[in-house]
XYZ file of C-alpha atoms in Angstrom:
450
model
C 57.859 -19.308 -48.552
C 60.725 -21.620 -49.502
C 62.538 -23.400 -46.688
C 65.541 -21.672 -45.599
C 68.620 -23.505 -44.931
C 69.521 -24.457 -41.141
C 73.135 -23.111 -41.330
C 74.490 -19.688 -42.777
C 77.924 -21.348 -43.357
C 77.683 -24.995 -42.895
C 81.505 -25.738 -44.082
C 82.465 -23.514 -41.117
C 79.776 -24.345 -38.782
C 79.919 -28.079 -39.139
C 83.774 -28.474 -39.499
C 85.811 -31.167 -37.840
C 86.977 -29.436 -34.302
C 90.584 -30.864 -34.832
C 90.791 -29.319 -38.559
C 89.418 -26.173 -37.367
C 91.749 -25.975 -34.290
C 94.517 -26.692 -36.811
C 93.633 -23.977 -39.028
C 93.138 -21.456 -35.860
C 96.704 -22.435 -34.425
C 98.330 -21.698 -38.005
C 96.107 -18.347 -38.137
C 97.403 -17.583 -34.535
C 101.034 -17.895 -35.272
C 100.559 -15.501 -38.163
C 98.810 -12.856 -35.784
C 101.504 -13.377 -33.302
C 104.120 -12.141 -35.978
C 102.202 -9.379 -36.797
C 101.531 -8.304 -33.451
C 105.226 -8.083 -32.465
C 105.760 -5.462 -34.886
C 103.338 -3.225 -32.842
C 105.296 -1.297 -30.228
C 103.008 -2.173 -27.210
C 103.355 -5.870 -27.863
C 107.139 -5.759 -28.622
C 107.542 -3.919 -25.259
C 105.411 -6.107 -23.256
C 106.682 -9.484 -24.772
C 110.354 -8.543 -24.547
C 109.845 -7.643 -20.967
C 108.381 -11.195 -20.503
C 110.963 -13.002 -22.544
C 108.234 -14.135 -24.942
C 108.814 -14.491 -28.910
C 106.241 -15.349 -31.273
C 108.413 -18.245 -32.618
C 108.173 -20.109 -29.199
C 104.544 -21.044 -30.119
C 104.214 -24.346 -31.760
C 101.028 -25.557 -29.836
C 98.264 -23.958 -28.122
C 99.792 -24.972 -24.730
C 102.852 -23.193 -25.803
C 100.926 -19.949 -26.314
C 99.000 -20.289 -22.965
C 102.304 -21.031 -21.037
C 104.453 -18.570 -22.665
C 102.422 -15.677 -23.889
C 101.572 -13.069 -21.253
C 98.204 -11.728 -20.736
C 97.239 -8.025 -21.218
C 94.491 -6.363 -19.180
C 92.090 -3.271 -19.507
C 94.530 -1.296 -17.052
C 97.180 -1.954 -19.307
C 95.153 -0.689 -22.576
C 94.067 2.605 -20.808
C 97.651 3.430 -19.525
C 99.020 3.035 -22.879
C 96.483 5.245 -24.530
C 97.160 7.792 -21.769
C 100.775 7.557 -22.882
C 100.385 7.302 -26.850
C 97.018 9.007 -27.351
C 94.151 8.669 -28.466
C 94.586 4.739 -29.496
C 97.641 3.583 -28.075
C 100.820 2.140 -29.635
C 98.816 -0.915 -30.513
C 96.645 0.637 -33.339
C 98.191 -1.649 -36.056
C 97.627 0.759 -39.053
C 97.887 4.168 -40.082
C 95.482 6.726 -38.316
C 94.308 8.094 -41.525
C 93.134 4.428 -42.607
C 90.831 4.087 -39.627
C 87.129 3.523 -40.801
C 85.086 4.058 -37.539
C 86.002 5.050 -34.182
C 84.295 3.573 -31.213
C 84.858 3.144 -27.391
C 84.164 1.249 -24.387
C 81.129 2.542 -22.056
C 83.569 3.432 -19.368
C 81.548 1.928 -16.785
C 84.347 0.794 -14.915
C 86.575 3.655 -15.458
C 88.253 5.584 -18.331
C 86.732 4.585 -21.734
C 89.155 2.986 -23.962
C 89.087 4.198 -27.648
C 89.120 1.774 -30.722
C 90.116 2.663 -34.274
C 88.604 -0.021 -36.598
C 89.675 -0.948 -39.892
C 87.221 -1.497 -42.696
C 88.352 -4.900 -43.374
C 87.920 -5.673 -39.741
C 84.072 -4.597 -39.986
C 83.967 -6.635 -43.189
C 85.175 -9.788 -41.901
C 83.186 -9.622 -38.804
C 80.288 -9.352 -41.026
C 80.266 -13.387 -41.485
C 80.622 -14.495 -37.979
C 77.920 -11.987 -36.946
C 75.687 -13.452 -39.714
C 76.370 -16.821 -38.479
C 75.459 -15.990 -34.880
C 72.195 -14.083 -35.923
C 71.033 -17.105 -38.328
C 71.963 -19.736 -35.442
C 69.522 -17.822 -33.240
C 66.658 -18.048 -35.655
C 66.828 -14.628 -37.430
C 65.643 -14.893 -40.961
C 65.242 -12.561 -43.802
C 61.265 -12.466 -43.247
C 61.881 -10.943 -39.608
C 61.602 -7.612 -38.483
C 64.371 -6.837 -35.782
C 63.850 -4.201 -33.258
C 66.851 -2.655 -31.331
C 66.686 -1.628 -27.904
C 70.163 -0.919 -27.577
C 71.284 2.790 -27.525
C 73.292 3.787 -30.516
C 76.360 5.763 -29.227
C 80.278 5.380 -29.028
C 79.809 1.819 -27.722
C 80.041 -0.879 -30.281
C 77.258 -3.096 -29.129
C 74.195 -1.571 -30.928
C 76.105 -0.918 -34.135
C 77.595 -4.477 -34.221
C 74.121 -6.084 -33.762
C 72.585 -3.894 -36.254
C 75.070 -4.827 -38.946
C 74.672 -8.632 -37.887
C 70.957 -8.429 -38.522
C 71.290 -6.514 -41.906
C 73.797 -9.198 -42.950
C 71.057 -11.849 -42.485
C 68.641 -9.912 -45.004
C 66.109 -9.097 -42.072
C 64.409 -5.615 -42.005
C 65.639 -3.810 -38.959
C 64.192 -1.113 -37.065
C 66.929 0.590 -35.148
C 65.053 2.448 -32.513
C 68.017 3.114 -30.121
C 67.550 5.100 -27.050
C 63.999 5.935 -27.373
C 61.303 6.338 -24.814
C 60.027 3.029 -23.527
C 56.418 3.726 -24.450
C 57.560 4.672 -28.024
C 59.567 1.270 -28.079
C 56.533 -0.758 -27.119
C 54.185 1.226 -29.597
C 56.476 0.423 -32.535
C 56.729 -3.275 -31.534
C 53.158 -3.853 -31.729
C 52.679 -1.387 -34.682
C 55.240 -2.822 -36.888
C 54.922 -6.390 -35.818
C 58.554 -6.866 -34.863
C 59.456 -10.451 -34.447
C 62.820 -10.180 -32.875
C 64.230 -7.870 -30.434
C 67.737 -7.011 -29.175
C 68.665 -5.647 -25.916
C 69.523 -6.269 -22.244
C 67.388 -8.501 -20.300
C 66.687 -5.858 -17.429
C 65.257 -3.425 -20.101
C 63.290 -6.064 -21.812
C 61.479 -7.125 -18.318
C 60.863 -3.115 -17.783
C 59.426 -2.752 -21.094
C 57.027 -5.702 -20.131
C 56.160 -3.806 -16.907
C 55.355 -0.442 -19.079
C 53.460 -2.371 -21.786
C 51.184 -4.185 -19.179
C 50.444 -0.691 -17.583
C 49.462 0.495 -21.043
C 47.053 -2.404 -21.525
C 48.915 -4.556 -23.937
C 49.012 -8.357 -23.727
C 52.447 -9.071 -23.549
C 52.108 -12.635 -23.858
C 50.431 -12.231 -27.059
C 53.147 -9.653 -28.652
C 54.437 -10.390 -32.031
C 57.943 -11.177 -30.681
C 59.387 -14.486 -30.917
C 63.167 -14.116 -30.429
C 65.146 -12.304 -28.044
C 68.698 -11.690 -28.647
C 70.215 -10.877 -25.177
C 73.375 -9.011 -24.558
C 75.234 -6.504 -22.242
C 74.628 -8.504 -18.784
C 74.542 -12.112 -17.739
C 70.658 -12.485 -17.405
C 69.952 -14.206 -20.624
C 71.889 -17.400 -19.496
C 70.338 -17.308 -15.930
C 67.528 -20.118 -16.163
C 64.899 -18.257 -13.977
C 65.540 -14.999 -15.769
C 65.328 -16.666 -19.092
C 62.265 -18.335 -18.047
C 60.545 -15.141 -17.169
C 61.561 -13.434 -20.479
C 59.999 -16.528 -22.242
C 56.896 -16.325 -20.395
C 56.297 -12.612 -20.230
C 56.524 -11.838 -23.588
C 55.306 -15.185 -25.189
C 58.651 -15.793 -26.813
C 59.765 -18.879 -28.373
C 63.758 -18.154 -28.088
C 66.047 -16.307 -25.704
C 69.549 -16.482 -27.064
C 72.260 -14.976 -24.983
C 75.681 -13.582 -26.293
C 78.686 -12.522 -24.395
C 82.014 -10.659 -25.075
C 83.654 -7.505 -24.039
C 84.222 -4.190 -25.885
C 87.799 -4.986 -26.526
C 86.923 -7.990 -28.569
C 84.565 -6.061 -31.042
C 83.610 -6.034 -33.884
C 83.985 -9.762 -33.518
C 81.488 -11.671 -31.603
C 83.080 -14.378 -29.343
C 80.406 -16.645 -27.828
C 76.567 -16.708 -28.631
C 73.753 -19.157 -28.149
C 71.695 -21.084 -30.995
C 67.965 -21.471 -30.925
C 68.401 -24.675 -29.007
C 69.449 -22.580 -26.065
C 71.854 -25.060 -25.122
C 74.747 -22.568 -24.112
C 77.045 -20.343 -25.752
C 78.863 -21.558 -28.944
C 82.633 -20.329 -28.665
C 83.652 -19.278 -32.153
C 87.251 -20.238 -31.617
C 88.231 -19.947 -35.361
C 87.483 -16.169 -34.822
C 88.679 -15.394 -31.385
C 90.631 -18.198 -29.649
C 89.254 -18.670 -26.195
C 90.953 -20.181 -23.092
C 89.642 -20.916 -19.858
C 92.554 -20.503 -17.169
C 93.085 -20.758 -13.520
C 92.136 -17.497 -11.777
C 95.326 -17.097 -9.971
C 97.662 -18.454 -12.991
C 96.816 -17.287 -16.622
C 99.477 -19.543 -17.859
C 97.630 -22.482 -16.814
C 94.350 -23.639 -18.686
C 91.831 -25.566 -16.643
C 90.471 -28.814 -17.476
C 87.124 -28.916 -19.600
C 84.341 -28.502 -17.473
C 86.148 -26.737 -14.746
C 85.312 -22.979 -14.191
C 87.976 -20.552 -14.606
C 88.555 -16.897 -15.962
C 88.176 -16.357 -19.770
C 91.205 -15.184 -21.882
C 90.579 -14.052 -25.714
C 92.856 -13.625 -28.656
C 91.742 -12.279 -32.010
C 92.883 -14.313 -34.555
C 92.065 -12.051 -37.554
C 91.633 -8.630 -36.412
C 94.046 -6.091 -37.724
C 93.248 -2.914 -36.063
C 94.224 -2.884 -32.389
C 94.353 -6.938 -32.219
C 93.897 -8.160 -28.524
C 96.300 -10.848 -27.772
C 95.566 -12.852 -24.468
C 93.074 -10.307 -23.100
C 92.136 -11.245 -19.581
C 88.515 -10.382 -19.614
C 87.816 -11.289 -16.069
C 84.685 -13.052 -17.065
C 84.107 -16.675 -15.541
C 82.873 -19.645 -17.252
C 83.672 -23.324 -18.214
C 83.798 -25.174 -21.539
C 82.641 -28.523 -22.965
C 83.177 -30.111 -26.135
C 79.832 -32.128 -26.046
C 77.884 -31.666 -29.446
C 75.151 -29.518 -29.528
C 71.546 -30.725 -30.736
C 71.917 -28.034 -33.433
C 74.949 -29.928 -35.028
C 77.293 -27.352 -34.825
C 80.760 -28.417 -33.663
C 81.990 -25.472 -31.855
C 82.877 -25.861 -28.093
C 80.338 -24.249 -25.690
C 79.924 -22.706 -22.606
C 76.811 -24.452 -21.126
C 75.676 -21.944 -18.663
C 77.080 -19.089 -20.578
C 79.174 -16.317 -18.874
C 78.667 -16.977 -15.041
C 79.849 -13.513 -14.053
C 82.864 -11.349 -13.341
C 85.673 -12.113 -11.279
C 85.759 -8.734 -10.257
C 81.972 -8.919 -9.356
C 82.609 -11.718 -6.996
C 81.702 -10.975 -3.394
C 83.361 -12.785 -0.419
C 80.897 -12.909 2.358
C 81.768 -14.783 5.293
C 84.258 -17.076 3.555
C 81.696 -17.822 0.790
C 81.865 -16.678 -2.963
C 78.778 -15.105 -4.064
C 77.937 -13.821 -7.511
C 75.277 -11.347 -8.157
C 74.123 -13.733 -11.014
C 73.291 -16.319 -8.424
C 71.284 -13.680 -6.292
C 69.324 -12.866 -9.618
C 68.603 -16.512 -10.253
C 67.319 -17.123 -6.778
C 65.024 -13.878 -6.959
C 63.716 -14.734 -10.218
C 62.586 -18.163 -9.109
C 60.262 -16.826 -6.272
C 56.739 -16.001 -7.380
C 55.251 -12.755 -5.825
C 58.489 -10.703 -6.378
C 58.640 -7.740 -9.024
C 61.316 -6.647 -11.542
C 64.044 -4.971 -9.769
C 66.269 -5.570 -6.661
C 69.332 -4.179 -4.929
C 72.474 -5.952 -3.369
C 73.850 -3.948 -0.475
C 77.478 -4.626 0.730
C 78.496 -3.192 3.878
C 81.387 -3.700 6.463
C 80.218 -4.787 9.991
C 83.440 -4.893 12.244
C 86.164 -6.831 10.369
C 83.833 -8.699 8.054
C 82.109 -7.888 4.930
C 78.365 -8.508 5.020
C 75.457 -8.476 2.285
C 71.590 -7.578 2.214
C 69.133 -7.826 -0.509
C 66.236 -5.498 -1.100
C 63.757 -6.886 -3.399
C 60.546 -5.208 -4.876
C 57.227 -7.090 -4.582
C 55.324 -7.821 -7.509
C 52.701 -5.130 -8.527
C 49.833 -7.813 -8.297
C 50.925 -9.035 -4.836
C 48.208 -7.683 -2.482
C 48.606 -10.131 0.496
C 48.434 -9.378 4.153
C 51.289 -8.532 6.425
C 51.677 -12.292 7.371
C 51.686 -13.299 3.772
C 54.236 -10.744 2.990
C 56.456 -12.171 5.773
C 55.895 -15.664 4.269
C 57.141 -14.199 1.129
C 60.128 -12.790 2.618
C 61.104 -16.039 4.324
C 60.630 -17.835 0.982
C 63.022 -15.316 -0.629
C 65.545 -16.028 2.068
C 65.271 -19.641 1.966
C 65.972 -19.675 -2.005
C 68.851 -17.215 -1.442
C 70.318 -19.588 1.158
C 69.978 -22.608 -1.108
C 71.525 -20.818 -4.214
C 74.335 -19.070 -2.461
C 74.883 -21.280 0.458
C 75.026 -18.387 3.240
C 71.995 -16.509 4.994
C 71.387 -13.221 3.425
C 68.665 -10.595 5.133
C 66.014 -9.846 2.871
C 63.945 -6.679 2.797
C 60.954 -6.558 0.494
C 60.104 -3.113 -0.925
C 57.153 -1.597 -3.007
C 56.865 -1.978 -6.796
C 58.842 0.802 -8.715
C 61.112 1.575 -5.711
C 64.391 1.257 -7.744
C 65.214 2.784 -11.036
C 64.914 0.891 -14.285
C 67.981 0.219 -16.333
C 67.958 1.133 -20.419
C 71.285 -0.628 -20.903
C 73.175 -2.645 -18.142
C 71.695 -2.688 -14.750
C 73.739 -1.637 -11.950
C 72.230 -3.559 -8.934
C 75.248 -3.849 -6.470
C 75.597 -0.948 -3.952
C 78.769 -1.035 -2.219
C 78.689 0.847 1.028
C 82.233 -0.271 2.382
C 84.937 2.334 3.107
C 86.653 2.942 -0.282
C 90.011 1.304 1.005
C 88.308 -1.753 2.016
C 86.018 -2.060 -1.184
C 88.962 -1.856 -3.504
């Protein structure tokens, strides 16, 4: 087989960052002028005293252009059903209709122009190629194919590289496993939680997961792919060579915003497709310095249908301009997406993210796949407790089980900087997730949890 090139689009992927940013700024200004013709943006920007011609630099854009939020989009669609007053094209020109998963409330509906899917094809091909997907691969999909963009967009991406695709979708877990081994699938796409659950089931069925045909896992839907201990478990459990994480929100699809390459050195930020800002959590008009953690704000540079201009995703991360070993010149999020700002728990004055708890638990040998985080109110303070399954092959005495519990508690204190009570439960206690795992159980009164 002849050697394949390392880059899908070297002119774009290796472009001088200053030249790329200048082109992105030019495109941004065109996008702002077009967005101002849409009633949603005209009302919002006029109320904020913002005009597109005020933007001469990216700093102008951050300081002057107001953010938009998911609540604003939902409210606008309720007032102007079904797509809101920011559709950006005639309704009869819609090529595909998709929607958000609706896990945080009312689903948001998306009408997508064919030219947007066609334009997104290139960036999807870049991201898949960078992760190591090649025409010789068979790509297995463990994402459901429904209203949500995710599975369809990733299928489109894999097809673009010339790879063979096996779109299983929401099939029985045993059937997924049988087809992976029967067809010799080399790439799999899904959530980290589900791939770890598939390993549990495969091992119960007698498969040697460490000797599976899989070599690349493209992770999405939840932050596990960028958590070092979860990534390590995925690599070891399935005998993989590569785990590449990708992160975005349904509002930004069909364009991918951030994705890792096969060096697993953090997510490349495709800022010539989606301009990405890291802003102060309490002041979205103020960008934080490179290397400092803040909230992510996204802007479509090219999308025609329902363009998102300064969409506050509530995801948290930080940027670096240090070059990646792969040679691509995009900025990176070295640790991927750190979690959502609205997922952060404030416990006894400490900020605790569920991803930090997952990282701690995955570091401890003897624990199983699933866990739950319980948040409750004690007096006037919020408290937290963790319930973690023990591993199916852990058969220690009561004393050894207590030692395991103490190791877990120590690791949680090290990672989260507060003491977190731990209870160990039997394997299989908690339901396994097919898409996004829901591990935080909020037991506080509703008015306190809001």
